[in-house]
Amino acid sequence: MNPAPAPVVPRDRADLALLLLVVTVTATVVELVRSSGPLLDHAFSAGVVTVALTALATYAAPGLLVAMIAARLELTGRVVLLAVSALVVARLVLQGLGTAIASGADLGLVRYGVGLATVALGIGVLVLVAGFTSGVRAGAADGLARGRLVALGVVLGALLAAALSAVLGTWDAYWRADVGAWVVTVAVTGAALACAWVLRGRDALPGSRGLWVLGPFVALAVQVLVNPAFAAAQTGVALPFAVAGLAVAALLTAWAVPRPARSGPGAVWLPPAVLVVGVAVVLLARPRVDGPGAWGWALLALLVLLVPVAGRTLALALTRPALPLTWLRLAGAASAAGLGVAVPLLGYQLEYDVPLPFPHTLLPVAAALAVAVPAVVAGRRAHRAAPTPEDERPAPRQRGPLALALGGAVALLALVGVTQVHVPTTTSAVADYPVGDLRLLDWNLHYGVSADPSVRLDEMAATITESGADVVTLQEVSRGWVLGGGADMATYLARATGMRVVFAPAADRQFGNAILWDPLRGDLTDVVRHALPYGAGPQERSALSATVDAAGVPVRVTSVHVQHREENTPTRLGQLDALLAAEPVEDAYVLAGDLNAEPGWDEIALLEDAGLESGQDVAGDPAALTSPAVAPAHRIDWVLGSPAVTFRSVEVLDVTTSDHRPLLAELRAQD
């Protein structure tokens, strides 16, 4: 017997299901793309070539997976249901693996393989869902695909992913094992599956063939447009304001994207041009690092406005003559979309190990161009088509309430996220401590990624709290880096530990050094961010200095990270010389950080000649190694003090949540 035909869904209900399907699938894919950063970081241990090939294979694979799902089939509701079901199962399996790993199971490599495969699957499913949603019935007046509906869903889906991440403190559900992570994952994937089930009876319809443009758009969204950690670090505003910007962007998107484009050449050229120029301005701008200032607030406003502008641009790119979508075309579009994600995102990060022959900030601008150019071409063609009667293409008043309702829901979720990323900046009381006593923890966090690979920010926060440290000097702190999973580590760790934080950019404004301190010690004073000489590269480096009150004794503390390649001793010496010139060894002074130098090297001799003494050598175990965290073979992390500092104990902690082990020092400073 043939299976009973699936019910035909009324158009209004179908539009709602289609929009929600695109929103939830996009939200899932955005989280998966963020997760690919820490997973691919695992391949860096085998070299740059290995990680590049792994990334290209992962992001070219969506076409193969689309072919496996839809080969020789039409893009019907049943095919979409199959594809979405596969994505939902894979995502839930990953959540289960994460829970097992958090419980001690040695499944890191399993998650590595399944995770990268699911990234490829997610991009392929997004292309299928977008093509399915763009379909129009034969005989439509203008014959154009429903690009605005797809664009609205994609942008709101990216905003939903960012809002959910903010609700979780910017630490994605993918890496967590708590109930909240499961609730978020099941809710989003369950909604996607429910929408696909409702639409299972929909026939294959002609749709948009420009679906490859989804790749560069997703890359741009993940890195810049809907990345509140990036926005906060790039503009200098506090993270809650950047998250609040998501709420405004969601409402503007819901209002602007569904509206039909006005006639005239300006309607075609303006959104793409604003998108490209706006992205360039955001990436090239250099506002203050000690606070936003007027320029920083202006940049945040620009970022918020760029979200609906990007949505309008994507809508133009996808609103093109509706044509049959064969499985071969869909497979090709999926692979092109995958590579469109990988090249700008991972090429941008590659610069920090293998400098590119051009400024790497041009890569996100190129992604914006990759969306803008097809938008102009498709927009000009669409404007030549005959106008669609009101009964064929819903006017804003028909689809507008639905869009505004979804935009409002995302905005409300973002406002909840604001409450989860707030860190107080003032100190209400100061506790009594023994005069001069201080506990200091130094740690290179490797942008939050462990060797598993995992992102275990909760364990990092627990290590800091359990150490009882008053001051924590940190290196390789990520604020929105894709390689670190997109989290704002500075804000998350400050909130989770109840400490305060100050940050100094290094490689870029999303990666650098930080100092956490106990607010009961009072406020830090004389905070200075030192840019260090570039030398032989390949990264910009910095140091962060501040004065903490050790119960009446001011102690100058510096967190520093110098160049990492073994052969770069001249560069490291130049960087340390510059730091000592800016922060001379006077009174009570502690220098802590990743010096990428072993005992007996010239770098350590330089610091000893300047009057600094290694705490580990005088009050700890000189044979204890710090890197890598699993089976350490090197001692490159240091805590050094001036003659006015007496180390009482220094311990290398047996912790593997980063690729370095932390050092905990107890010291007494003399005035």
XYZ file of C-alpha atoms in Angstrom, residues 96-334:
239
model
C 25.121 13.785 24.706
C 28.819 13.405 23.940
C 29.493 16.680 25.714
C 27.640 15.482 28.791
C 29.588 12.222 28.770
C 32.903 14.055 28.383
C 32.031 16.345 31.288
C 31.410 13.211 33.359
C 34.902 11.927 32.603
C 34.410 9.820 29.467
C 37.336 9.878 27.046
C 35.289 10.775 23.970
C 36.991 13.969 22.862
C 38.188 12.564 19.549
C 34.740 11.101 18.870
C 33.184 14.527 19.357
C 35.903 15.996 17.151
C 34.937 13.774 14.225
C 31.183 13.875 14.759
C 31.327 17.615 15.384
C 33.065 18.478 12.125
C 30.754 16.154 10.186
C 27.746 17.868 11.773
C 29.065 21.297 10.776
C 29.122 20.123 7.158
C 25.680 18.567 7.517
C 24.287 21.754 9.036
C 25.413 23.935 6.149
C 23.995 21.454 3.661
C 20.653 21.365 5.469
C 20.539 25.166 5.614
C 20.937 25.324 1.828
C 18.174 22.743 1.356
C 15.828 24.548 3.743
C 16.540 27.922 2.136
C 15.893 26.532 -1.343
C 12.697 24.879 -0.146
C 11.499 28.088 1.517
C 12.285 30.243 -1.519
C 9.981 28.202 -3.744
C 6.998 29.803 -5.499
C 4.044 28.288 -7.293
C 4.157 28.145 -11.058
C 2.353 31.063 -12.613
C 3.309 33.657 -9.992
C 3.018 37.114 -11.522
C 6.706 38.059 -11.429
C 8.192 34.573 -11.128
C 10.631 35.649 -8.411
C 11.772 33.398 -5.582
C 10.812 34.312 -2.024
C 14.172 35.752 -1.117
C 12.837 38.132 1.510
C 11.295 35.289 3.493
C 14.573 33.348 3.436
C 16.633 36.421 4.332
C 14.329 37.303 7.211
C 14.616 33.788 8.615
C 18.395 33.624 8.230
C 19.023 36.966 9.931
C 16.566 36.304 12.762
C 18.093 32.836 13.163
C 21.583 34.286 13.506
C 20.263 36.808 16.029
C 18.498 34.007 17.906
C 21.766 32.075 18.167
C 23.523 35.159 19.533
C 20.722 35.889 22.006
C 20.716 32.306 23.300
C 24.485 32.448 23.678
C 24.124 35.657 25.694
C 21.534 34.022 27.951
C 24.193 31.375 28.641
C 26.843 34.017 29.340
C 28.293 33.707 25.764
C 29.408 30.131 26.535
C 27.439 28.082 24.012
C 25.201 25.151 24.922
C 27.361 22.999 22.635
C 30.177 22.957 25.221
C 28.047 22.756 28.351
C 26.564 19.786 30.175
C 24.019 21.476 32.435
C 20.237 21.379 32.228
C 20.081 24.819 30.635
C 22.206 23.656 27.719
C 19.919 20.696 27.107
C 16.821 22.900 27.314
C 18.207 25.312 24.715
C 19.348 22.529 22.385
C 16.127 20.524 22.585
C 13.968 23.640 22.191
C 15.717 24.866 19.044
C 16.142 21.500 17.346
C 12.677 20.368 18.411
C 11.121 23.475 16.879
C 13.003 22.841 13.630
C 11.803 19.249 13.516
C 8.209 20.257 14.269
C 8.207 22.799 11.431
C 9.663 20.274 9.006
C 6.963 17.800 10.014
C 4.208 20.347 9.384
C 5.637 21.021 5.909
C 6.231 17.395 4.938
C 3.402 17.441 2.386
C 4.672 20.465 0.466
C 5.630 19.860 -3.148
C 8.910 20.802 -4.780
C 8.684 24.317 -6.204
C 10.983 26.463 -8.330
C 13.186 28.582 -6.078
C 16.316 30.674 -5.817
C 19.531 29.400 -7.366
C 21.816 31.871 -5.606
C 21.953 29.914 -2.366
C 25.759 29.801 -2.201
C 25.600 33.382 -0.918
C 24.426 32.006 2.430
C 28.027 30.943 3.145
C 29.730 34.345 3.194
C 26.673 35.784 4.919
C 26.934 33.251 7.764
C 30.675 33.937 8.052
C 30.014 37.663 8.287
C 27.266 37.145 10.849
C 29.328 34.830 13.056
C 32.422 37.007 13.032
C 31.039 40.542 12.975
C 27.347 41.282 12.618
C 25.770 39.203 15.406
C 28.797 38.599 17.614
C 28.240 40.686 20.761
C 31.660 39.774 22.180
C 33.250 41.113 18.994
C 31.095 44.237 19.199
C 32.041 44.899 22.822
C 35.754 44.374 22.247
C 35.850 46.272 18.959
C 33.937 49.315 20.187
C 35.044 49.406 23.821
C 31.510 49.278 25.247
C 30.571 46.874 28.020
C 29.158 43.554 26.838
C 25.594 44.203 28.124
C 25.280 47.156 25.742
C 26.433 45.006 22.824
C 23.854 42.349 23.745
C 21.160 45.017 24.024
C 22.150 45.994 20.495
C 20.992 42.539 19.382
C 17.495 43.373 20.618
C 17.406 46.592 18.623
C 18.802 44.816 15.561
C 16.120 42.113 15.809
C 13.311 44.669 15.817
C 14.839 46.653 12.957
C 15.325 43.459 10.950
C 11.740 42.353 11.508
C 10.524 45.754 10.314
C 12.888 46.334 7.391
C 13.542 43.001 5.686
C 9.937 41.989 4.806
C 9.218 45.352 3.188
C 9.236 45.284 -0.627
C 12.138 47.151 -2.182
C 11.297 50.527 -3.619
C 11.652 51.088 -7.319
C 14.674 52.873 -8.703
C 18.394 52.121 -8.885
C 19.051 53.457 -5.378
C 17.005 50.670 -3.818
C 19.308 48.128 -5.459
C 22.655 49.779 -4.796
C 22.180 51.371 -1.388
C 21.943 48.364 1.010
C 24.875 46.452 -0.573
C 27.047 49.573 -0.628
C 26.251 50.432 2.993
C 27.001 46.849 4.025
C 30.455 46.767 2.430
C 31.490 50.238 3.571
C 30.057 49.687 7.047
C 31.920 46.414 7.582
C 35.148 48.065 6.423
C 34.656 50.956 8.848
C 33.951 48.618 11.777
C 37.044 46.508 11.135
C 39.443 49.330 10.373
C 38.355 51.650 13.184
C 40.552 51.974 16.251
C 38.537 53.460 19.133
C 39.951 53.825 22.619
C 40.676 50.662 24.603
C 40.029 52.228 28.019
C 36.394 53.026 27.262
C 34.163 53.513 24.241
C 34.150 57.277 23.858
C 31.917 58.869 21.244
C 33.577 56.922 18.426
C 32.961 53.588 20.154
C 29.265 54.296 20.659
C 28.988 55.380 17.031
C 30.570 52.097 15.931
C 28.110 50.114 18.040
C 25.212 51.995 16.459
C 26.679 51.250 13.032
C 26.955 47.539 13.852
C 23.317 47.458 14.952
C 22.176 49.167 11.748
C 24.290 46.863 9.600
C 22.213 43.839 10.654
C 18.968 44.891 8.901
C 21.039 46.333 6.047
C 22.675 42.929 5.639
C 19.227 41.347 5.717
C 18.005 43.622 2.943
C 21.137 42.837 0.944
C 20.662 39.096 1.364
C 17.015 39.463 0.356
C 18.082 41.196 -2.857
C 20.612 38.445 -3.572
C 18.025 35.687 -3.156
C 15.060 37.389 -4.836
C 15.786 36.205 -8.341
C 13.823 34.322 -11.007
C 12.524 31.084 -9.536
C 13.914 28.064 -11.363
C 13.861 24.311 -10.712
C 16.282 23.273 -7.959
C 17.935 20.013 -8.956
C 19.912 18.004 -6.446
C 23.133 18.643 -8.370
C 22.639 22.402 -8.203
C 21.815 22.193 -4.518
C 24.907 20.085 -3.843
C 27.105 22.577 -5.671
C 25.527 25.489 -3.815
C 26.079 23.704 -0.494
